């Protein structure tokens, strides 16, 4: 699906949209980054809620690893957006002007704030040594972070408007009037493809973490057994 | 006089990002995503290496 996205995304004949020229193809690469980030943050918060209820280490691991993948896709979304905005919103400005790269658009700023908020989740995790306490506090923080994600990246930008499409007029992604069928045949597979990739990466990370934890536990039980002469 | 005022900077069209109907912008975007995915794979590789070391130590 991703191979199809890259090949069709670069070669398909697309109707021109305003002065975007060929950059309208970025729709297939920049926007799925955000969809993927939302999915990963959703998985992360569901895992956190389940952890609070069941207290299984595996769930905490899913929450952590999903957030890591989500942040990675969020950062890629920010960087690709900066490059795209350079040739659209900032095309009349020189390279040396920071406004050519960063417009402080409500959605852009909200996305940056959301990523910083999730980075704080890892600062919190790293600041607590005790495993259960760390997992519980991180889970609670994660729920608040997920709740804040929606107003920061969806509700406030829609109220304030701004440079991104999808302000007051509604979502351009799901509005059939805004994206032609030419774009849809690449755009939707792109979203599914990047989401599957992120899920795969996260699942591998969780599996590795669990193996690492099992090996550490075995080490500890071995050390305890031979350090206690009574047993 | 107003009619002669340029609406774009004169050197703007010569920049890579603006060449060939801005197609290089799309290529740079794809490259950034590739780099991001490769970084994630390298992090997984590092994690795997740690586990392999731990396993070797146990043996």
GROMACS .gro file of C-alpha atoms in nm:
model
  290
    1UNK     CA    1   0.000   0.000   0.000
    2UNK     CA    2   0.285   0.238   0.079
    3UNK     CA    3   0.464   0.144  -0.244
    4UNK     CA    4   0.142   0.223  -0.430
    5UNK     CA    5   0.116   0.554  -0.243
    6UNK     CA    6   0.469   0.659  -0.341
    7UNK     CA    7   0.442   0.546  -0.704
    8UNK     CA    8   0.087   0.670  -0.767
    9UNK     CA    9   0.143   0.976  -0.549
   10UNK     CA   10   0.435   1.086  -0.766
   11UNK     CA   11   0.316   0.978  -1.110
   12UNK     CA   12  -0.064   1.006  -1.120
   13UNK     CA   13  -0.203   1.292  -1.326
   14UNK     CA   14  -0.380   1.521  -1.083
   15UNK     CA   15  -0.600   1.825  -1.138
   16UNK     CA   16  -0.422   2.144  -1.032
   17UNK     CA   17  -0.540   2.308  -0.710
   18UNK     CA   18  -0.488   2.686  -0.697
   19UNK     CA   19  -0.120   2.780  -0.695
   20UNK     CA   20  -0.013   2.459  -0.521
   21UNK     CA   21   0.119   2.316  -0.850
   22UNK     CA   22   0.281   1.973  -0.791
   23UNK     CA   23   0.289   2.025  -0.413
   24UNK     CA   24  -0.074   1.913  -0.394
   25UNK     CA   25   0.082   1.563  -0.399
   26UNK     CA   26   0.203   1.632  -0.045
   27UNK     CA   27  -0.152   1.558   0.062
   28UNK     CA   28  -0.063   1.188   0.031
   29UNK     CA   29   0.241   1.218   0.258
   30UNK     CA   30   0.194   1.507   0.500
   31UNK     CA   31  -0.171   1.453   0.606
   32UNK     CA   32  -0.144   1.074   0.676
   33UNK     CA   33   0.131   1.157   0.930
   34UNK     CA   34  -0.135   1.328   1.145
   35UNK     CA   35  -0.392   1.054   1.098
   36UNK     CA   36  -0.130   0.803   1.208
   37UNK     CA   37  -0.037   1.015   1.508
   38UNK     CA   38  -0.403   1.031   1.616
   39UNK     CA   39  -0.437   0.653   1.586
   40UNK     CA   40  -0.123   0.590   1.791
   41UNK     CA   41  -0.226   0.838   2.061
   42UNK     CA   42  -0.570   0.674   2.068
   43UNK     CA   43  -0.414   0.329   2.117
   44UNK     CA   44  -0.183   0.478   2.381
   45UNK     CA   45  -0.468   0.626   2.586
   46UNK     CA   46  -0.683   0.311   2.557
   47UNK     CA   47  -0.385   0.107   2.682
   48UNK     CA   48  -0.339   0.354   2.969
   49UNK     CA   49  -0.706   0.330   3.072
   50UNK     CA   50  -0.687  -0.050   3.057
   51UNK     CA   51  -0.364  -0.040   3.260
   52UNK     CA   52  -0.538   0.155   3.538
   53UNK     CA   53  -0.812  -0.111   3.542
   54UNK     CA   54  -0.599  -0.426   3.506
   55UNK     CA   55  -0.240  -0.323   3.600
   56UNK     CA   56  -0.074  -0.542   3.339
   57UNK     CA   57   0.282  -0.444   3.237
   58UNK     CA   58   0.206  -0.527   2.875
   59UNK     CA   59  -0.061  -0.256   2.865
   60UNK     CA   60   0.178   0.004   3.005
   61UNK     CA   61   0.427  -0.101   2.740
   62UNK     CA   62   0.163  -0.054   2.466
   63UNK     CA   63   0.084   0.293   2.604
   64UNK     CA   64   0.452   0.394   2.605
   65UNK     CA   65   0.551   0.248   2.268
   66UNK     CA   66   0.239   0.382   2.091
   67UNK     CA   67   0.314   0.729   2.225
   68UNK     CA   68   0.675   0.703   2.098
   69UNK     CA   69   0.556   0.605   1.749
   70UNK     CA   70   0.286   0.872   1.762
   71UNK     CA   71   0.541   1.142   1.850
   72UNK     CA   72   0.771   1.024   1.569
   73UNK     CA   73   0.489   1.057   1.315
   74UNK     CA   74   0.387   1.392   1.467
   75UNK     CA   75   0.742   1.526   1.426
   76UNK     CA   76   0.746   1.401   1.065
   77UNK     CA   77   0.411   1.578   1.015
   78UNK     CA   78   0.554   1.904   1.151
   79UNK     CA   79   0.870   1.884   0.936
   80UNK     CA   80   0.689   1.793   0.615
   81UNK     CA   81   0.437   2.071   0.686
   82UNK     CA   82   0.719   2.323   0.727
   83UNK     CA   83   0.863   2.230   0.386
   84UNK     CA   84   0.518   2.249   0.222
   85UNK     CA   85   0.432   2.582   0.384
   86UNK     CA   86   0.766   2.724   0.263
   87UNK     CA   87   0.651   2.705  -0.100
   88UNK     CA   88   0.288   2.801  -0.037
   89UNK     CA   89   0.215   3.035   0.255
   90UNK     CA   90   0.573   3.162   0.275
   91UNK     CA   91   0.662   3.169  -0.095
   92UNK     CA   92   0.704   3.546  -0.111
   93UNK     CA   93   0.936   3.557   0.187
   94UNK     CA   94   1.315   3.503   0.182
   95UNK     CA   95   1.464   3.185   0.335
   96UNK     CA   96   1.616   3.386   0.619
   97UNK     CA   97   1.276   3.502   0.742
   98UNK     CA   98   1.148   3.254   1.008
   99UNK     CA   99   0.789   3.330   0.898
  100UNK     CA  100   0.870   3.163   0.564
  101UNK     CA  101   0.904   2.832   0.749
  102UNK     CA  102   0.675   2.876   1.048
  103UNK     CA  103   0.352   3.079   1.024
  104UNK     CA  104   0.213   3.034   1.379
  105UNK     CA  105  -0.107   2.907   1.218
  106UNK     CA  106  -0.347   2.778   1.491
  107UNK     CA  107  -0.331   2.416   1.370
  108UNK     CA  108   0.050   2.427   1.332
  109UNK     CA  109   0.093   2.580   1.678
  110UNK     CA  110  -0.159   2.342   1.834
  111UNK     CA  111   0.021   2.042   1.685
  112UNK     CA  112   0.355   2.168   1.823
  113UNK     CA  113   0.199   2.216   2.168
  114UNK     CA  114   0.051   1.864   2.152
  115UNK     CA  115   0.390   1.711   2.069
  116UNK     CA  116   0.560   1.903   2.352
  117UNK     CA  117   0.285   1.778   2.585
  118UNK     CA  118   0.357   1.418   2.486
  119UNK     CA  119   0.732   1.473   2.526
  120UNK     CA  120   0.654   1.577   2.884
  121UNK     CA  121   0.490   1.234   2.924
  122UNK     CA  122   0.834   1.078   2.876
  123UNK     CA  123   0.998   1.328   3.110
  124UNK     CA  124   0.744   1.217   3.371
  125UNK     CA  125   0.812   0.849   3.299
  126UNK     CA  126   1.187   0.894   3.329
  127UNK     CA  127   1.158   1.087   3.656
  128UNK     CA  128   0.999   0.799   3.851
  129UNK     CA  129   1.203   0.490   3.942
  130UNK     CA  130   0.939   0.267   4.098
  131UNK     CA  131   0.775   0.068   3.816
  132UNK     CA  132   0.410   0.048   3.926
  133UNK     CA  133   0.399   0.409   4.045
  134UNK     CA  134   0.557   0.525   3.718
  135UNK     CA  135   0.309   0.331   3.507
  136UNK     CA  136   0.007   0.457   3.704
  137UNK     CA  137   0.108   0.824   3.704
  138UNK     CA  138   0.203   0.807   3.337
  139UNK     CA  139  -0.134   0.649   3.255
  140UNK     CA  140  -0.320   0.930   3.433
  141UNK     CA  141  -0.108   1.194   3.259
  142UNK     CA  142  -0.166   1.019   2.926
  143UNK     CA  143  -0.544   1.046   2.967
  144UNK     CA  144  -0.517   1.423   3.023
  145UNK     CA  145  -0.278   1.458   2.728
  146UNK     CA  146  -0.518   1.269   2.499
  147UNK     CA  147  -0.810   1.487   2.612
  148UNK     CA  148  -0.605   1.802   2.539
  149UNK     CA  149  -0.504   1.672   2.195
  150UNK     CA  150  -0.851   1.722   2.046
  151UNK     CA  151  -0.903   2.090   2.138
  152UNK     CA  152  -0.540   2.176   2.053
  153UNK     CA  153  -0.534   2.026   1.705
  154UNK     CA  154  -0.900   2.007   1.597
  155UNK     CA  155  -1.139   2.231   1.792
  156UNK     CA  156  -0.936   2.553   1.848
  157UNK     CA  157  -0.802   2.564   1.485
  158UNK     CA  158  -1.159   2.519   1.358
  159UNK     CA  159  -1.283   2.809   1.572
  160UNK     CA  160  -0.992   3.041   1.491
  161UNK     CA  161  -0.965   2.953   1.121
  162UNK     CA  162  -0.612   3.015   0.994
  163UNK     CA  163  -0.407   2.914   0.691
  164UNK     CA  164  -0.484   2.543   0.694
  165UNK     CA  165  -0.786   2.426   0.499
  166UNK     CA  166  -1.065   2.285   0.716
  167UNK     CA  167  -1.120   2.589   0.933
  168UNK     CA  168  -1.472   2.724   0.954
  169UNK     CA  169  -1.589   2.538   0.642
  170UNK     CA  170  -1.543   2.192   0.798
  171UNK     CA  171  -1.307   1.903   0.731
  172UNK     CA  172  -1.168   1.905   0.377
  173UNK     CA  173  -1.066   1.540   0.411
  174UNK     CA  174  -1.415   1.397   0.453
  175UNK     CA  175  -1.602   1.667   0.260
  176UNK     CA  176  -1.679   1.521  -0.083
  177UNK     CA  177  -1.687   1.871  -0.235
  178UNK     CA  178  -1.324   1.947  -0.152
  179UNK     CA  179  -1.118   1.648  -0.266
  180UNK     CA  180  -1.166   1.506  -0.612
  181UNK     CA  181  -1.179   1.133  -0.681
  182UNK     CA  182  -0.828   1.157  -0.836
  183UNK     CA  183  -0.687   1.241  -0.495
  184UNK     CA  184  -0.901   0.998  -0.299
  185UNK     CA  185  -0.769   0.688  -0.478
  186UNK     CA  186  -0.422   0.761  -0.339
  187UNK     CA  187  -0.506   0.951  -0.024
  188UNK     CA  188  -0.709   0.683   0.154
  189UNK     CA  189  -0.465   0.395   0.082
  190UNK     CA  190  -0.186   0.629   0.202
  191UNK     CA  191  -0.361   0.679   0.535
  192UNK     CA  192  -0.420   0.303   0.578
  193UNK     CA  193  -0.062   0.220   0.469
  194UNK     CA  194   0.107   0.461   0.713
  195UNK     CA  195  -0.124   0.350   0.995
  196UNK     CA  196  -0.037  -0.017   0.934
  197UNK     CA  197   0.335   0.070   0.929
  198UNK     CA  198   0.306   0.254   1.261
  199UNK     CA  199   0.113  -0.034   1.417
  200UNK     CA  200   0.378  -0.278   1.298
  201UNK     CA  201   0.664  -0.066   1.438
  202UNK     CA  202   0.482  -0.033   1.772
  203UNK     CA  203   0.407  -0.404   1.794
  204UNK     CA  204   0.775  -0.492   1.733
  205UNK     CA  205   0.880  -0.241   2.002
  206UNK     CA  206   0.633  -0.389   2.252
  207UNK     CA  207   0.751  -0.743   2.180
  208UNK     CA  208   1.114  -0.640   2.225
  209UNK     CA  209   1.034  -0.464   2.551
  210UNK     CA  210   0.853  -0.769   2.689
  211UNK     CA  211   1.144  -1.002   2.599
  212UNK     CA  212   1.388  -0.758   2.759
  213UNK     CA  213   1.176  -0.746   3.071
  214UNK     CA  214   1.155  -1.125   3.094
  215UNK     CA  215   1.534  -1.156   3.066
  216UNK     CA  216   1.582  -0.891   3.336
  217UNK     CA  217   1.332  -1.067   3.565
  218UNK     CA  218   1.515  -1.398   3.516
  219UNK     CA  219   1.843  -1.226   3.601
  220UNK     CA  220   1.696  -1.078   3.917
  221UNK     CA  221   1.543  -1.407   4.036
  222UNK     CA  222   1.877  -1.582   3.966
  223UNK     CA  223   2.066  -1.315   4.163
  224UNK     CA  224   1.820  -1.335   4.456
  225UNK     CA  225   1.838  -1.715   4.466
  226UNK     CA  226   2.218  -1.722   4.495
  227UNK     CA  227   2.259  -1.419   4.721
  228UNK     CA  228   2.033  -1.561   4.994
  229UNK     CA  229   2.207  -1.853   5.170
  230UNK     CA  230   1.892  -1.960   5.364
  231UNK     CA  231   1.697  -2.044   5.049
  232UNK     CA  232   0.501   5.265  -1.055
  233UNK     CA  233   0.273   5.024  -0.871
  234UNK     CA  234   0.243   4.814  -1.187
  235UNK     CA  235   0.619   4.764  -1.192
  236UNK     CA  236   0.637   4.644  -0.832
  237UNK     CA  237   0.738   4.274  -0.834
  238UNK     CA  238   0.497   4.040  -0.654
  239UNK     CA  239   0.769   3.782  -0.595
  240UNK     CA  240   1.133   3.801  -0.502
  241UNK     CA  241   1.339   3.785  -0.824
  242UNK     CA  242   1.557   3.491  -0.715
  243UNK     CA  243   1.275   3.280  -0.577
  244UNK     CA  244   1.223   3.073  -0.895
  245UNK     CA  245   1.587   2.965  -0.892
  246UNK     CA  246   1.561   2.785  -0.561
  247UNK     CA  247   1.536   2.406  -0.555
  248UNK     CA  248   1.204   2.400  -0.372
  249UNK     CA  249   1.043   2.614  -0.642
  250UNK     CA  250   1.183   2.436  -0.951
  251UNK     CA  251   0.984   2.213  -1.192
  252UNK     CA  252   0.643   2.316  -1.061
  253UNK     CA  253   0.767   2.261  -0.704
  254UNK     CA  254   0.800   1.882  -0.751
  255UNK     CA  255   1.127   1.884  -0.551
  256UNK     CA  256   0.925   1.994  -0.250
  257UNK     CA  257   0.729   1.668  -0.273
  258UNK     CA  258   1.054   1.470  -0.307
  259UNK     CA  259   1.202   1.641   0.000
  260UNK     CA  260   0.883   1.564   0.195
  261UNK     CA  261   0.909   1.194   0.099
  262UNK     CA  262   1.280   1.195   0.188
  263UNK     CA  263   1.200   1.337   0.533
  264UNK     CA  264   0.948   1.060   0.592
  265UNK     CA  265   1.204   0.799   0.480
  266UNK     CA  266   1.459   0.943   0.722
  267UNK     CA  267   1.199   0.932   1.001
  268UNK     CA  268   1.118   0.568   0.932
  269UNK     CA  269   1.488   0.475   0.913
  270UNK     CA  270   1.553   0.646   1.249
  271UNK     CA  271   1.272   0.440   1.400
  272UNK     CA  272   1.420   0.121   1.254
  273UNK     CA  273   1.764   0.211   1.394
  274UNK     CA  274   1.610   0.261   1.739
  275UNK     CA  275   1.451  -0.084   1.714
  276UNK     CA  276   1.788  -0.225   1.606
  277UNK     CA  277   1.953  -0.069   1.913
  278UNK     CA  278   1.688  -0.219   2.138
  279UNK     CA  279   1.734  -0.561   1.979
  280UNK     CA  280   2.112  -0.539   2.020
  281UNK     CA  281   2.068  -0.475   2.394
  282UNK     CA  282   1.850  -0.783   2.425
  283UNK     CA  283   2.099  -0.995   2.227
  284UNK     CA  284   2.380  -0.879   2.458
  285UNK     CA  285   2.175  -0.966   2.763
  286UNK     CA  286   2.099  -1.308   2.619
  287UNK     CA  287   2.469  -1.369   2.542
  288UNK     CA  288   2.562  -1.272   2.898
  289UNK     CA  289   2.311  -1.522   3.035
  290UNK     CA  290   2.454  -1.803   2.823
   0.00000   0.00000   0.00000
